[in-house]
Coordinates of C-alpha atoms in Angstrom, one line a residue:
M1 CA 30.2 -59.8 -20.7
R2 CA 26.5 -60.3 -20.0
R3 CA 25.4 -64.0 -20.0
A4 CA 23.1 -63.4 -23.0
D5 CA 26.0 -62.1 -25.0
R6 CA 28.1 -65.0 -23.9
L7 CA 25.5 -67.6 -25.1
F8 CA 25.3 -65.8 -28.4
Q9 CA 29.1 -65.9 -28.8
I10 CA 29.1 -69.6 -28.0
V11 CA 26.7 -70.2 -30.9
Q12 CA 28.9 -68.2 -33.2
Y13 CA 32.1 -70.1 -32.2
L14 CA 30.3 -73.5 -32.9
R15 CA 29.2 -72.6 -36.4
G16 CA 30.6 -74.5 -39.3
G17 CA 30.3 -78.0 -37.9
R18 CA 33.8 -78.0 -36.2
L19 CA 34.5 -79.7 -32.9
V20 CA 35.4 -77.1 -30.2
T21 CA 36.3 -78.0 -26.7
A22 CA 35.0 -76.3 -23.6
Q23 CA 38.5 -75.3 -22.7
V24 CA 38.9 -73.3 -26.0
L25 CA 35.5 -71.6 -25.4
A26 CA 36.4 -70.8 -21.9
E27 CA 39.7 -69.1 -22.9
K28 CA 38.0 -67.1 -25.7
L29 CA 35.2 -65.9 -23.5
E30 CA 37.4 -65.5 -20.3
V31 CA 35.2 -67.7 -18.1
S32 CA 35.7 -71.0 -16.3
V33 CA 35.2 -74.4 -18.1
R34 CA 32.4 -75.1 -15.6
T35 CA 30.6 -72.0 -16.8
I36 CA 30.8 -73.2 -20.4
Y37 CA 29.4 -76.6 -19.4
R38 CA 26.4 -74.9 -17.8
D39 CA 25.9 -72.6 -20.8
I40 CA 26.0 -75.5 -23.2
V41 CA 23.3 -77.4 -21.2
D42 CA 21.1 -74.3 -21.2
L43 CA 21.5 -73.8 -24.9
Q44 CA 20.7 -77.5 -25.6
S45 CA 17.6 -77.2 -23.4
T46 CA 16.3 -74.3 -25.6
G47 CA 16.6 -76.4 -28.8
V48 CA 20.0 -75.3 -30.1
P49 CA 21.3 -78.5 -31.9
I50 CA 24.7 -78.9 -30.0
D51 CA 26.2 -82.4 -29.7
G52 CA 29.1 -83.5 -27.6
E53 CA 30.1 -84.0 -24.0
A54 CA 32.3 -82.7 -21.3
G55 CA 36.0 -83.6 -21.8
Y56 CA 35.5 -84.3 -25.5
G57 CA 34.1 -81.2 -27.2
Y58 CA 31.0 -79.8 -28.8
V59 CA 29.8 -79.5 -32.4
M60 CA 26.7 -77.7 -33.8
D61 CA 24.6 -78.9 -36.7
E62 CA 25.6 -76.9 -39.9
G63 CA 23.0 -74.4 -41.1
Y64 CA 21.6 -73.6 -37.7
D65 CA 20.9 -69.9 -37.1
L66 CA 19.4 -68.1 -34.2
P67 CA 15.7 -67.5 -34.5
P68 CA 14.5 -63.9 -35.4
L69 CA 13.9 -61.5 -32.6
M70 CA 10.3 -61.5 -31.4
F71 CA 8.8 -58.5 -29.7
T72 CA 5.3 -57.9 -28.4
R73 CA 3.3 -54.9 -29.8
S74 CA 4.0 -53.0 -26.6
E75 CA 7.7 -53.7 -26.8
I76 CA 7.9 -52.6 -30.4
T77 CA 6.0 -49.4 -29.5
A78 CA 8.4 -48.7 -26.6
L79 CA 11.5 -49.2 -28.8
V80 CA 10.3 -47.1 -31.7
A81 CA 8.8 -44.3 -29.6
G82 CA 12.0 -44.2 -27.4
A83 CA 14.2 -43.9 -30.5
R84 CA 12.1 -41.2 -32.0
L85 CA 12.1 -39.2 -28.8
I86 CA 15.9 -39.4 -28.7
K87 CA 16.1 -38.4 -32.3
A88 CA 13.9 -35.3 -31.6
F89 CA 15.3 -34.2 -28.2
G90 CA 18.8 -35.8 -27.9
G91 CA 22.3 -34.9 -29.0
A92 CA 23.4 -35.5 -32.5
E93 CA 25.3 -38.7 -31.6
M94 CA 22.4 -39.9 -29.5
A95 CA 20.0 -39.3 -32.5
K96 CA 22.4 -41.2 -34.8
G97 CA 22.7 -44.1 -32.4
A98 CA 18.9 -44.3 -32.0
E99 CA 18.4 -44.4 -35.8
E100 CA 21.2 -47.1 -36.2
A101 CA 19.6 -49.2 -33.5
L102 CA 16.3 -49.1 -35.2
V103 CA 17.8 -50.2 -38.5
K104 CA 19.5 -53.2 -36.8
I105 CA 16.2 -54.1 -35.0
R106 CA 14.2 -53.9 -38.2
A107 CA 16.7 -56.0 -40.0
V108 CA 16.1 -59.0 -37.8
L109 CA 12.4 -58.7 -37.1
P110 CA 10.0 -61.0 -38.9
E111 CA 8.1 -59.2 -41.7
A112 CA 4.8 -58.7 -39.8
E113 CA 6.6 -57.0 -36.9
R114 CA 8.7 -55.0 -39.3
Q115 CA 5.6 -53.6 -40.9
R116 CA 4.1 -52.9 -37.5
A117 CA 7.1 -50.9 -36.5
A118 CA 7.0 -48.9 -39.7
Q119 CA 3.3 -48.1 -39.3
L120 CA 3.5 -47.0 -35.7
Q121 CA 2.0 -43.5 -35.4
I122 CA 3.9 -42.1 -32.5
H123 CA 6.0 -39.1 -33.2
A124 CA 8.1 -36.5 -31.4
M125 CA 8.8 -32.9 -32.4
A126 CA 11.3 -30.6 -30.8
P127 CA 11.2 -27.3 -32.7
A128 CA 13.5 -25.6 -30.1
M129 CA 16.4 -28.0 -30.6
T130 CA 19.3 -26.4 -32.5
D131 CA 22.5 -28.0 -33.9
E132 CA 24.4 -26.1 -31.2
M133 CA 22.2 -27.5 -28.4
R134 CA 22.6 -31.0 -29.8
M135 CA 26.4 -30.5 -29.8
R136 CA 26.4 -29.4 -26.2
L137 CA 24.4 -32.5 -25.2
D138 CA 27.0 -34.7 -27.0
V139 CA 29.9 -32.9 -25.3
I140 CA 28.4 -33.2 -21.9
D141 CA 27.4 -36.9 -22.4
G142 CA 31.0 -37.7 -23.6
A143 CA 32.5 -35.9 -20.6
V144 CA 30.3 -37.9 -18.2
E145 CA 31.4 -41.1 -19.8
R146 CA 35.1 -40.2 -19.8
A147 CA 35.0 -38.6 -16.4
Q148 CA 36.4 -35.4 -17.9
R149 CA 35.9 -31.9 -16.4
L150 CA 33.9 -29.2 -18.2
D151 CA 34.6 -25.5 -18.2
F152 CA 31.9 -23.1 -19.4
A153 CA 30.3 -19.7 -19.1
Y154 CA 26.9 -19.9 -17.4
E155 CA 23.9 -17.5 -17.0
D156 CA 21.4 -18.5 -14.3
K157 CA 17.7 -17.9 -14.4
H158 CA 18.2 -14.4 -12.9
G159 CA 20.6 -13.4 -15.6
V160 CA 23.7 -13.6 -13.4
S161 CA 26.8 -14.7 -15.3
S162 CA 29.7 -16.7 -14.0
R163 CA 32.5 -19.1 -15.1
R164 CA 32.1 -22.7 -13.9
K165 CA 34.3 -25.8 -13.8
I166 CA 32.4 -29.0 -12.9
R167 CA 32.8 -32.7 -12.7
P168 CA 29.9 -33.8 -14.9
L169 CA 27.9 -36.7 -13.4
G170 CA 24.8 -37.1 -15.6
L171 CA 22.1 -35.7 -17.8
W172 CA 18.4 -35.6 -17.1
F173 CA 15.6 -34.9 -19.5
W174 CA 12.5 -33.3 -17.9
G175 CA 10.1 -33.3 -20.9
S176 CA 10.7 -29.7 -21.8
A177 CA 14.3 -29.2 -20.8
W178 CA 17.6 -30.9 -20.2
T179 CA 19.7 -30.5 -17.1
A180 CA 23.3 -31.6 -16.3
V181 CA 24.3 -32.4 -12.7
G182 CA 27.9 -32.0 -11.6
W183 CA 30.2 -31.2 -8.7
C184 CA 30.9 -27.5 -9.0
E185 CA 34.5 -26.6 -8.1
L186 CA 33.5 -23.0 -7.7
R187 CA 30.8 -23.6 -5.1
Q188 CA 32.3 -26.8 -3.7
D189 CA 28.9 -28.5 -3.9
F190 CA 26.6 -30.2 -6.3
R191 CA 24.9 -28.0 -8.8
V192 CA 22.4 -28.5 -11.6
F193 CA 22.8 -26.6 -14.9
R194 CA 20.7 -26.0 -18.0
P195 CA 22.7 -26.8 -21.1
D196 CA 20.8 -24.2 -23.0
R197 CA 22.3 -21.6 -20.7
M198 CA 25.9 -22.8 -21.1
G199 CA 28.4 -21.0 -23.4
D200 CA 32.0 -21.4 -24.5
L201 CA 31.9 -25.1 -23.4
Q202 CA 35.4 -26.6 -23.1
L203 CA 36.7 -30.0 -22.1
G204 CA 39.2 -30.0 -19.2
E205 CA 41.3 -32.5 -17.4
G206 CA 40.1 -35.9 -16.2
F207 CA 39.0 -36.7 -12.6
R208 CA 38.6 -39.7 -10.4
P209 CA 35.6 -40.4 -8.2
E210 CA 35.9 -39.1 -4.7
R211 CA 33.7 -39.7 -1.7
G212 CA 31.2 -37.0 -1.3
K213 CA 31.5 -35.9 -5.0
R214 CA 30.0 -38.9 -6.8
L215 CA 26.5 -39.3 -8.4
T216 CA 25.5 -41.6 -5.5
D217 CA 26.3 -38.8 -3.1
F218 CA 24.2 -36.5 -5.1
F219 CA 21.2 -38.9 -5.0
A220 CA 21.6 -39.1 -1.2
T221 CA 21.0 -35.4 -1.0
R222 CA 17.9 -35.3 -3.2
E223 CA 14.9 -37.1 -1.7
Y224 CA 12.8 -36.6 -4.9
L225 CA 15.3 -38.5 -7.0
R226 CA 15.2 -41.5 -4.6
Q227 CA 11.5 -42.1 -4.7

């Protein structure tokens, strides 16, 4: 758990004006009691109304709530533009996630920032994106996350067809096209594939990372990706 998430959870556990010991918080958050002590001090220093002391317990004033999220104009622009780009060019699940993230962000923004986000005139259009292409991106993304092989028909830029089985390692968007990188079990080497040239995409068995076949190994062979 990230530290920011842990601090948020501490505030949630202390709601309601009940006394909670550092030991209880440590057990719930799976950290040491000493870590809880440091987190409480940091929260108190930022103005969170927590009373108590080590060895006794902590209580927070009733009615306290976290302040609304505050973003600069450039941060709001980046969040909204990024979500709109994903909605236009990403997979169906990516697009859905981007829209849901925007809804959650808008819900906690102060009114002025909420209006600013709604009025932002940055848009993205992807006329070539089809439902089938969005589905392929979701399948590839899910296979990367689960470390699951992909089996598919492929036609290269010269029109040569082949059947490939790969260990998918990642997706890259180049502005006009997506590519998927993976360890190709036919060529016994890294290969980069265009999802729009894939067909009959099927999920295969899982795989474990192996030296020489990992994404870090791919990066080591591509100087332009390490710059």
